[in-house]
Coordinates of C-alpha atoms and ligand atoms in Angstrom, one line a residue:
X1 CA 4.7 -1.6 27.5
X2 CA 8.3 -1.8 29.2
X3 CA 9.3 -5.0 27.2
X4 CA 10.9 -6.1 24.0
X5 CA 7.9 -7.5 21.8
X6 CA 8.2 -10.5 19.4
X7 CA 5.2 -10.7 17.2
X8 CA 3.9 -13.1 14.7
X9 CA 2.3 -11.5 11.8
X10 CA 0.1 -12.9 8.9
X11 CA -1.3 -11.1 5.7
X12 CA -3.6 -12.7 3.4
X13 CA -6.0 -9.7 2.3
X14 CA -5.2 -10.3 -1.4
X15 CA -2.7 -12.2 -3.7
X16 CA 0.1 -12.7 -0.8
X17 CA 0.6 -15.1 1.6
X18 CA 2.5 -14.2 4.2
X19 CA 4.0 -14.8 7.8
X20 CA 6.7 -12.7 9.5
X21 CA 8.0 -12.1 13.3
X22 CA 9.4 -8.9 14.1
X23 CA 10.7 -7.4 17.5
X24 CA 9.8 -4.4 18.5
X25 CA 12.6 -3.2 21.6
X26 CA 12.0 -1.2 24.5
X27 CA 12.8 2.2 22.1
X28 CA 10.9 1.8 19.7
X29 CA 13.2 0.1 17.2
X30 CA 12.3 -3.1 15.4
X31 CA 14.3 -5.9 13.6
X32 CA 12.6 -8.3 11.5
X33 CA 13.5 -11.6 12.4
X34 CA 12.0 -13.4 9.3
X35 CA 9.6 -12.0 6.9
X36 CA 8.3 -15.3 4.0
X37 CA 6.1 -14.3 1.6
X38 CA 4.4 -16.5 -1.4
X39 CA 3.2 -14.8 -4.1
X40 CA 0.6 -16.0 -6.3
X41 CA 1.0 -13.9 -9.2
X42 CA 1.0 -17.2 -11.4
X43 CA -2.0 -18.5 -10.5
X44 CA -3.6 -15.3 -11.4
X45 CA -1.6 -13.7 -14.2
X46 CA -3.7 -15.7 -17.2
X47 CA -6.6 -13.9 -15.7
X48 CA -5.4 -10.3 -16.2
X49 CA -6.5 -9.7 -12.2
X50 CA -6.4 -11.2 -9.1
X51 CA -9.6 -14.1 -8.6
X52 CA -10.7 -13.9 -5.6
X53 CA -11.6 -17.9 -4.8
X54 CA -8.5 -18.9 -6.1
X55 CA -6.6 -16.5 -4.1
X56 CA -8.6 -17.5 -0.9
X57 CA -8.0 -21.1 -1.6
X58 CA -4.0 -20.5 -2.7
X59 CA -3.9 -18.7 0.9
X60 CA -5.3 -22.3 2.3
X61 CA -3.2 -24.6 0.9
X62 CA -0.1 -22.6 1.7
X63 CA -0.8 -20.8 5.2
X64 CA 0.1 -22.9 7.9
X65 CA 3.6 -24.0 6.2
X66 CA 4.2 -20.3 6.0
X67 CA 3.9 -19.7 9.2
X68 CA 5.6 -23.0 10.6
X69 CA 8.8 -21.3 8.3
X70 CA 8.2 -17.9 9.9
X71 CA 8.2 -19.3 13.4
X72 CA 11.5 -21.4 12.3
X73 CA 13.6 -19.1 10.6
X74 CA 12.7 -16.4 13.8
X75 CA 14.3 -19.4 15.4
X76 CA 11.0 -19.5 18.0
X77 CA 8.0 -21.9 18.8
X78 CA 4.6 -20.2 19.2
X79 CA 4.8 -20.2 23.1
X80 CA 7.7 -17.6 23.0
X81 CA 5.9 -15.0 20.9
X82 CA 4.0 -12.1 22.7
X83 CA 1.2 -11.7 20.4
X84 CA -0.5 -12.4 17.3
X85 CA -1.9 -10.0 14.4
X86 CA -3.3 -10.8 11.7
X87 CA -4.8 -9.0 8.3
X88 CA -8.6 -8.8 9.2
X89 CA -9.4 -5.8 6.5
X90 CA -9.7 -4.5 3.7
X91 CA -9.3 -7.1 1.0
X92 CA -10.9 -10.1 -0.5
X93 CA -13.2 -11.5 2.3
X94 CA -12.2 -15.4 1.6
X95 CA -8.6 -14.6 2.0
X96 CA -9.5 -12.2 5.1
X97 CA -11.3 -15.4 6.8
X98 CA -8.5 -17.9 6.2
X99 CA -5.7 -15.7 7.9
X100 CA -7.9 -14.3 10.8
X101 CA -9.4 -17.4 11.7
X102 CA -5.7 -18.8 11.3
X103 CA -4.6 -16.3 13.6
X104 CA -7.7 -16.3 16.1
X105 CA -7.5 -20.5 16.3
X106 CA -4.1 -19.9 17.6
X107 CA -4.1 -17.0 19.6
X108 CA -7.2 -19.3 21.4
X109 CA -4.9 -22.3 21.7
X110 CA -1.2 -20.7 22.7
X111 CA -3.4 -18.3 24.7
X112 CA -1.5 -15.5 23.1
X113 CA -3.6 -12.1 22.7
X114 CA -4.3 -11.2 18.9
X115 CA -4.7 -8.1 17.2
X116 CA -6.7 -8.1 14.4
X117 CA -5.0 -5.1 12.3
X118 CA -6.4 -3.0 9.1
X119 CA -3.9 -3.4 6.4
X120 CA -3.4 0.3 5.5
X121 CA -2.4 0.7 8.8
X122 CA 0.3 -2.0 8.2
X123 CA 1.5 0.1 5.1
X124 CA 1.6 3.3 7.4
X125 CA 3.8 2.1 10.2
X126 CA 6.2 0.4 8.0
X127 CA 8.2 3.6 7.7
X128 CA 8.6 3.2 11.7
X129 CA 10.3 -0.1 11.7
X130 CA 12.4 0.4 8.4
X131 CA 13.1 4.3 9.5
X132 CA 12.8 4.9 13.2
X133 CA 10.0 7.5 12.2
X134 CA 9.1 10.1 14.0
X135 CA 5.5 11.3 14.3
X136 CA 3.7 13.4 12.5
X137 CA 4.1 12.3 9.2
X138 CA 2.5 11.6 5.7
X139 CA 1.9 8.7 4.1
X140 CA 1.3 7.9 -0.1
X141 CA -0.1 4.6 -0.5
X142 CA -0.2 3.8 -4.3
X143 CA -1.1 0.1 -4.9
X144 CA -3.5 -2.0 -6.8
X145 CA -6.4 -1.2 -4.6
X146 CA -5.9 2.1 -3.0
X147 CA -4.6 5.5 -3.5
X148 CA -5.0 7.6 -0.7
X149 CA -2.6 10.1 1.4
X150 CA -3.2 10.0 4.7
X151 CA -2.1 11.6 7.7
X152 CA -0.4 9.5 10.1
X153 CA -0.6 11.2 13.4
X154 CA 0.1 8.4 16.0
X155 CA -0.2 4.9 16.3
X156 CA -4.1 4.0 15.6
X157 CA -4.6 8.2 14.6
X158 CA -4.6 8.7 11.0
X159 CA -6.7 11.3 8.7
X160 CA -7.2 10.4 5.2
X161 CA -6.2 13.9 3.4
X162 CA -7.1 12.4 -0.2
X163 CA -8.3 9.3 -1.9
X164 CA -9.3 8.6 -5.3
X165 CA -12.6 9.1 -6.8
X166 CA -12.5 6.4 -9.2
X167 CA -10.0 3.6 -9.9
X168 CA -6.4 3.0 -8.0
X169 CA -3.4 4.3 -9.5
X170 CA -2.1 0.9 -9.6
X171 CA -5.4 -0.5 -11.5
X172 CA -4.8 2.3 -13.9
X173 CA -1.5 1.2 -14.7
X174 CA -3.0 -1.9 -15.3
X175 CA -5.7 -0.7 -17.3
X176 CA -3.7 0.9 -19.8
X177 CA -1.4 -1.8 -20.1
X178 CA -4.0 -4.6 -21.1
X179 CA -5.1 -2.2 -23.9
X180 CA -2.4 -1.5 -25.2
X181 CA -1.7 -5.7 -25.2
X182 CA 1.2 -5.4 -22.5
X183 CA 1.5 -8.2 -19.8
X184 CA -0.2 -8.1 -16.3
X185 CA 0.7 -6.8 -14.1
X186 CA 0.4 -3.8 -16.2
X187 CA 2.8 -1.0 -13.9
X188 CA 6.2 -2.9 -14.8
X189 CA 5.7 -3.3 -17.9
X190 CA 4.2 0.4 -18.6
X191 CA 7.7 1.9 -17.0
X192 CA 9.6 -0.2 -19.3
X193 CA 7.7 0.5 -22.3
X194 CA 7.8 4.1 -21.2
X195 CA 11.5 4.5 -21.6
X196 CA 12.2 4.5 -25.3
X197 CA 8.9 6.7 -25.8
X198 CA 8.5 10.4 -25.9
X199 CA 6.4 11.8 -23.2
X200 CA 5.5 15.0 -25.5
X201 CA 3.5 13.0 -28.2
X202 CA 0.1 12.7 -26.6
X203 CA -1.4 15.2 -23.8
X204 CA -3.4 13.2 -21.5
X205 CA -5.8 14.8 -18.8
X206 CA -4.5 16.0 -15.1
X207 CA -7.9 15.0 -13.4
X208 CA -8.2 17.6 -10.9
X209 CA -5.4 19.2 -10.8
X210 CA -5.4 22.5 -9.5
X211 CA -8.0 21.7 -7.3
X212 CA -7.9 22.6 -3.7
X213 CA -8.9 19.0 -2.5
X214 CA -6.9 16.2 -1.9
X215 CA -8.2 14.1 -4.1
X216 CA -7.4 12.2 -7.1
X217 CA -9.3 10.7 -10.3
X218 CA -7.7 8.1 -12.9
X219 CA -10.3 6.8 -15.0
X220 CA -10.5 9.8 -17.5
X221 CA -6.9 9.3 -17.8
X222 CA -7.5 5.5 -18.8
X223 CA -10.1 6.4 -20.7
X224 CA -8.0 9.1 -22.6
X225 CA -5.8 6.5 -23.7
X226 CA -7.7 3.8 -24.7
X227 CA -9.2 6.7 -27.4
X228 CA -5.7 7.6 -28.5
X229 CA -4.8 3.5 -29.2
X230 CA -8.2 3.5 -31.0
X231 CA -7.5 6.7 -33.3
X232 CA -3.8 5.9 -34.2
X233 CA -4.7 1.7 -34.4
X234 CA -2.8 -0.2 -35.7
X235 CA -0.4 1.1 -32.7
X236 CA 3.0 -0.4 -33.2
X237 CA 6.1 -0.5 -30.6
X238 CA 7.1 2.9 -30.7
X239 CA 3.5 4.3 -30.8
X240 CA 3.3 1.7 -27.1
X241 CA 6.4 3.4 -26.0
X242 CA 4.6 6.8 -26.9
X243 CA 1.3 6.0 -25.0
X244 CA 3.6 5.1 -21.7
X245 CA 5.5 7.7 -22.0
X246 CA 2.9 10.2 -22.0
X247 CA 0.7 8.6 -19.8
X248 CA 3.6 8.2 -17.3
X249 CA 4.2 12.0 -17.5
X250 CA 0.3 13.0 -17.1
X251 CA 0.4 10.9 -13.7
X252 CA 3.6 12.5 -12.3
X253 CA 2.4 15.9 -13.4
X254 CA -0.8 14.7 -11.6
X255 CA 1.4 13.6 -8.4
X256 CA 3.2 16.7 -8.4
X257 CA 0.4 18.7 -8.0
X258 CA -1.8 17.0 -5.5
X259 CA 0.9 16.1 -3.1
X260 CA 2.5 19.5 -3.7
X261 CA -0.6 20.7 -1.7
X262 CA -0.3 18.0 0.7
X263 CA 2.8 19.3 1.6
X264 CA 1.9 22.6 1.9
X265 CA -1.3 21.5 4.3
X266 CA 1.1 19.5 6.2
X267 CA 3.5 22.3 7.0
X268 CA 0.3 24.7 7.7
X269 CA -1.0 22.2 10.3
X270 CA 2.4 21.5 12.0
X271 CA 4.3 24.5 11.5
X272 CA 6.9 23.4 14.4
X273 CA 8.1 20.2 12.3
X274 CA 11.3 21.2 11.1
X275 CA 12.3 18.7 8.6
X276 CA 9.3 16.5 7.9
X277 CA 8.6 13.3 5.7
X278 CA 6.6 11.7 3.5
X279 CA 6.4 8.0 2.9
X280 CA 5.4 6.3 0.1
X281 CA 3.9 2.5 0.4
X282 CA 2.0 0.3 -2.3
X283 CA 3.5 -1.5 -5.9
X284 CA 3.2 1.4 -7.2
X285 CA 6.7 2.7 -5.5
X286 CA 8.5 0.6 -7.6
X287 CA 8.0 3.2 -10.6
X288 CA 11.5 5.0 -10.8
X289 CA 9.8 7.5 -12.7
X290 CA 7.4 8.6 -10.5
X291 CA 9.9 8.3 -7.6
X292 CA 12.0 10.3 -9.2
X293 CA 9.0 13.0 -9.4
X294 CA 8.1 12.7 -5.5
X295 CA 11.8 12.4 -4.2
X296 CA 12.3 16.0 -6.3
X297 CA 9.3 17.6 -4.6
X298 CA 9.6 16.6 -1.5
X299 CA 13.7 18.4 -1.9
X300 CA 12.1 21.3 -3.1
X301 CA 9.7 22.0 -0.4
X302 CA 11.9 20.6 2.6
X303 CA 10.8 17.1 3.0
X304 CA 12.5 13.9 3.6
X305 CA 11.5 11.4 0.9
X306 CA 11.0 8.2 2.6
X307 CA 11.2 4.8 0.5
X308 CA 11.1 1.9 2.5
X309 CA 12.8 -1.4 0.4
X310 CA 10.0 -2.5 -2.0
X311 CA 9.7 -5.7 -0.5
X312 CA 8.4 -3.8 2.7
X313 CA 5.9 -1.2 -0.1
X314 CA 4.0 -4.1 -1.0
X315 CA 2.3 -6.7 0.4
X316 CA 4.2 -8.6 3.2
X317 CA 3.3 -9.6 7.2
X318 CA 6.6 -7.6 8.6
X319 CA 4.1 -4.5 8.5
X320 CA 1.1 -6.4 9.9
X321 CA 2.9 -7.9 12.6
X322 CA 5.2 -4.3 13.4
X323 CA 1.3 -3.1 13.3
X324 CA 0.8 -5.5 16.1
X325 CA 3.9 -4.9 18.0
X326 CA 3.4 -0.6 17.7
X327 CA -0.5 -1.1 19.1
X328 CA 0.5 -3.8 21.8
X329 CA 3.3 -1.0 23.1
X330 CA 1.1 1.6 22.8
X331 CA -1.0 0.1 25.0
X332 CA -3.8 -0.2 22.4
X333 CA -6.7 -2.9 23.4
X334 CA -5.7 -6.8 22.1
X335 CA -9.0 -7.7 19.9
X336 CA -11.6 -10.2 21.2
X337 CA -12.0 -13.8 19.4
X338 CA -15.5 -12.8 17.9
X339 CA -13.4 -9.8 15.9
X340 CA -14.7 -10.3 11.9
X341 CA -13.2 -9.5 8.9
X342 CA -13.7 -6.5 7.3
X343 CA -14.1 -6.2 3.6
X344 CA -13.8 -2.7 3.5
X345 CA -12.2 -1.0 6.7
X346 CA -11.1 2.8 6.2
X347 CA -8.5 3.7 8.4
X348 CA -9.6 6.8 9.0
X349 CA -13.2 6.2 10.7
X350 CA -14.1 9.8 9.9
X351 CA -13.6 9.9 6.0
X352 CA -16.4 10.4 4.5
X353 CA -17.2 7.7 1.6
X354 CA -16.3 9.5 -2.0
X355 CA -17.7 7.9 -5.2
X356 CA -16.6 4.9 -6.5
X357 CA -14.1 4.7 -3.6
X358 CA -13.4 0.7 -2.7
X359 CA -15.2 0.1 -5.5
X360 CA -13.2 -3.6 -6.2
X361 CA -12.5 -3.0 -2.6
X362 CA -9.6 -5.8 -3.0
X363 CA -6.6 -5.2 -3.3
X364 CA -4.7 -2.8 -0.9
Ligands
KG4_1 O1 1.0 -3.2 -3.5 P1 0.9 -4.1 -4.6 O2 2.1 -5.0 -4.9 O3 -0.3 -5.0 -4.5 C1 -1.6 -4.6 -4.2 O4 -2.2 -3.7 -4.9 O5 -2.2 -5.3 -3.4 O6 0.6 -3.2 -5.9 C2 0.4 -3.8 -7.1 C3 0.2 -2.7 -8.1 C4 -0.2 -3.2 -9.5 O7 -1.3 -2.5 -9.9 C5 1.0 -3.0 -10.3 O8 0.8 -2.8 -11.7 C6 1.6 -1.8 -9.7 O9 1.4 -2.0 -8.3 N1 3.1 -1.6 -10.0 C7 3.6 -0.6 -10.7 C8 5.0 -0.9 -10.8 N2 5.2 -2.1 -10.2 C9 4.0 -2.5 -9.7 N3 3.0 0.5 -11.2 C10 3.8 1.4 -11.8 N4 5.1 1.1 -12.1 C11 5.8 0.0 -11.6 N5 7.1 -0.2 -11.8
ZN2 ZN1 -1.2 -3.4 0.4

């Protein structure tokens, strides 16, 4: 589409409510032109997790204000956007119904198409807008929910290399930190706790590594350390710092390993790609550590290490509505009004279904 699109975007799959437009010009560049997000971690924090009928009802009560500020600080009414997209999977199916109905009710009344768009695909297209990506390129989504590197071949063509087998990344981090007594969420306050500890003390397991597959596995790995705590008990601050520590260093090792090979099927399958990139996406981004680890990988083997601002790595409706914006150019179909949400949703329709995969199937 010959145009410059402007594109209202809304995300409310989990514990985020958010409302963004974004222009997408004529080549392919985008500018966000205002990105609000309202995070509920509050609400949910006494809980240890995200509650899924307080988080659909939180995304009520706060929606349509959201968007109103979107809209306003975009400086634009409704009637001058092109299109609308909106979160319709995965995630928690209350939230899902209050944003696509939001967005169906008024694509319907400003007679605007709407694109009803899978979140991961929001996560994998963010490094387009923030970057100017080029395809081919790989994607590491590490978040609360998911874990998966995927392929991202074009806009609505992605292959899901490896997922995990078990829990998310991010869930282990979270894991481990409520056993050990830390506050939730758990990742932050893992990495801190991991700095004044010595990564040498405990070996935990490298679930799969060494493994030709693409997959990953972190329950032993929580597992592991809930048996340490339980052996050494009572664990004190530096015995904390310790457990992090190691436990940090058995999931970079982990990373190292499983992505190494991703890399190396990646420059198998496109051989011509000079200088390619991976991405990373999710909360779990944030960790310095493991950044660190990826960033040094990807300079060993030739890669770009692409890390968009965290702000754009976790939840937010920039990506949903650049999602939007990258279909609508593309030429991709608008979605009809009778489009439902989808708890789970793989982005890759071909992927088979591994164990325990999307087993909370919430948070992405
Ligand atoms: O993408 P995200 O904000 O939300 C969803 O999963 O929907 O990711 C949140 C996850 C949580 O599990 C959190 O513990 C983890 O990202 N996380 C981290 C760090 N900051 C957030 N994990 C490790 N290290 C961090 N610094
Ligand atoms: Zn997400």
């Amino acid at each position: 589409m010959n145009r410059p699109l402007r594109i209202l975007g809304i995300e409310t799959s989990c514990d985020e409510t958010a409302a963004s437009v974004v222009l997408r010009d004529t080549d392919g560049r985008g500018e966000i032109l205002s990105d609000v997000v309202l995070s509920q971690l509050e609400e949910h924090s006494a809980y240890g997790g995200v509650v899924p009928e307080i988080a659909a009802r939180a995304h009520v009560e706060a929606l349509d204000t959201l968007i109103a500020e979107a809209l306003a600080r975009a400086q634009m009414s409704l009637s001058e956007v092109d299109a609308i997209a909106a979160t319709s999977g995965p995630g928690l199916i209350g939230g899902l119904i209050v944003g696509l109905m939001t967005g169906k009710a008024m694509a319907r009344a400003a007679n605007k198409p709407l694109y009803a768009i899978n979140h991961l695909e929001g996560h994998a297209l963010t490094a387009r807008l923030t970057h100017g990506l080029t395809f081919p390129y790989l994607m590491l989504l590490v978040s609360g929910g998911h874990t998966q590197l995927v392929l991202v071949r074009g806009t609505g063509d992605y292959e899901r290399w490896g997922t995990t087998i078990d829990d998310a990344l991010g869930e282990a981090f979270d894991k481990t930190a409520k056993l050990l007594g830390l506050p939730y969420p758990g990742g932050p306050a893992v990495e801190r706790a991991a700095r004044s500890g010595n990564p040498e003390r405990f070996t935990f397991p490298r679930p799969l590594v060494g493994e030709a597959r693409l997959d990953f596995s972190f329950s032993g790995l929580k597992t592991a350390v809930r048996q340490v705590a339980q052996a050494i008990a009572p664990v004190g601050e530096q015995d904390i710092a310790d457990i992090c520590a190691s436990f940090q260093h058995a999931v970079s090792r982990t990373l190292k390993d499983r992505i190494g090979r991703g890399l190396q099927r990646f420059r198998e399958t496109y051989p011509d790609v000079g200088r390619p990139s991976l991405v990373v996406a999710g909360g779990v981004a944030a960790n310095q550590a493991l950044r660190a680890t990826l960033d040094s990988l990807c300079d060993k083997n030739g890669f770009d290490f692409v890390a968009p601002p965290l702000h754009l790595c976790t939840d937010n409706a920039a990506m949903i509505a650049w999602a939007g914006a990258e279909r609508m150019a593309a030429g991709l179909p608008a979605d009809d009004l009778s489009v439902s949400p989808r708890a789970r949703w793989p982005l890759d329709g071909n992927a088979e279904t591994l164990l325990g995969f999307g087993k909370r199937g919430a948070k992405a």
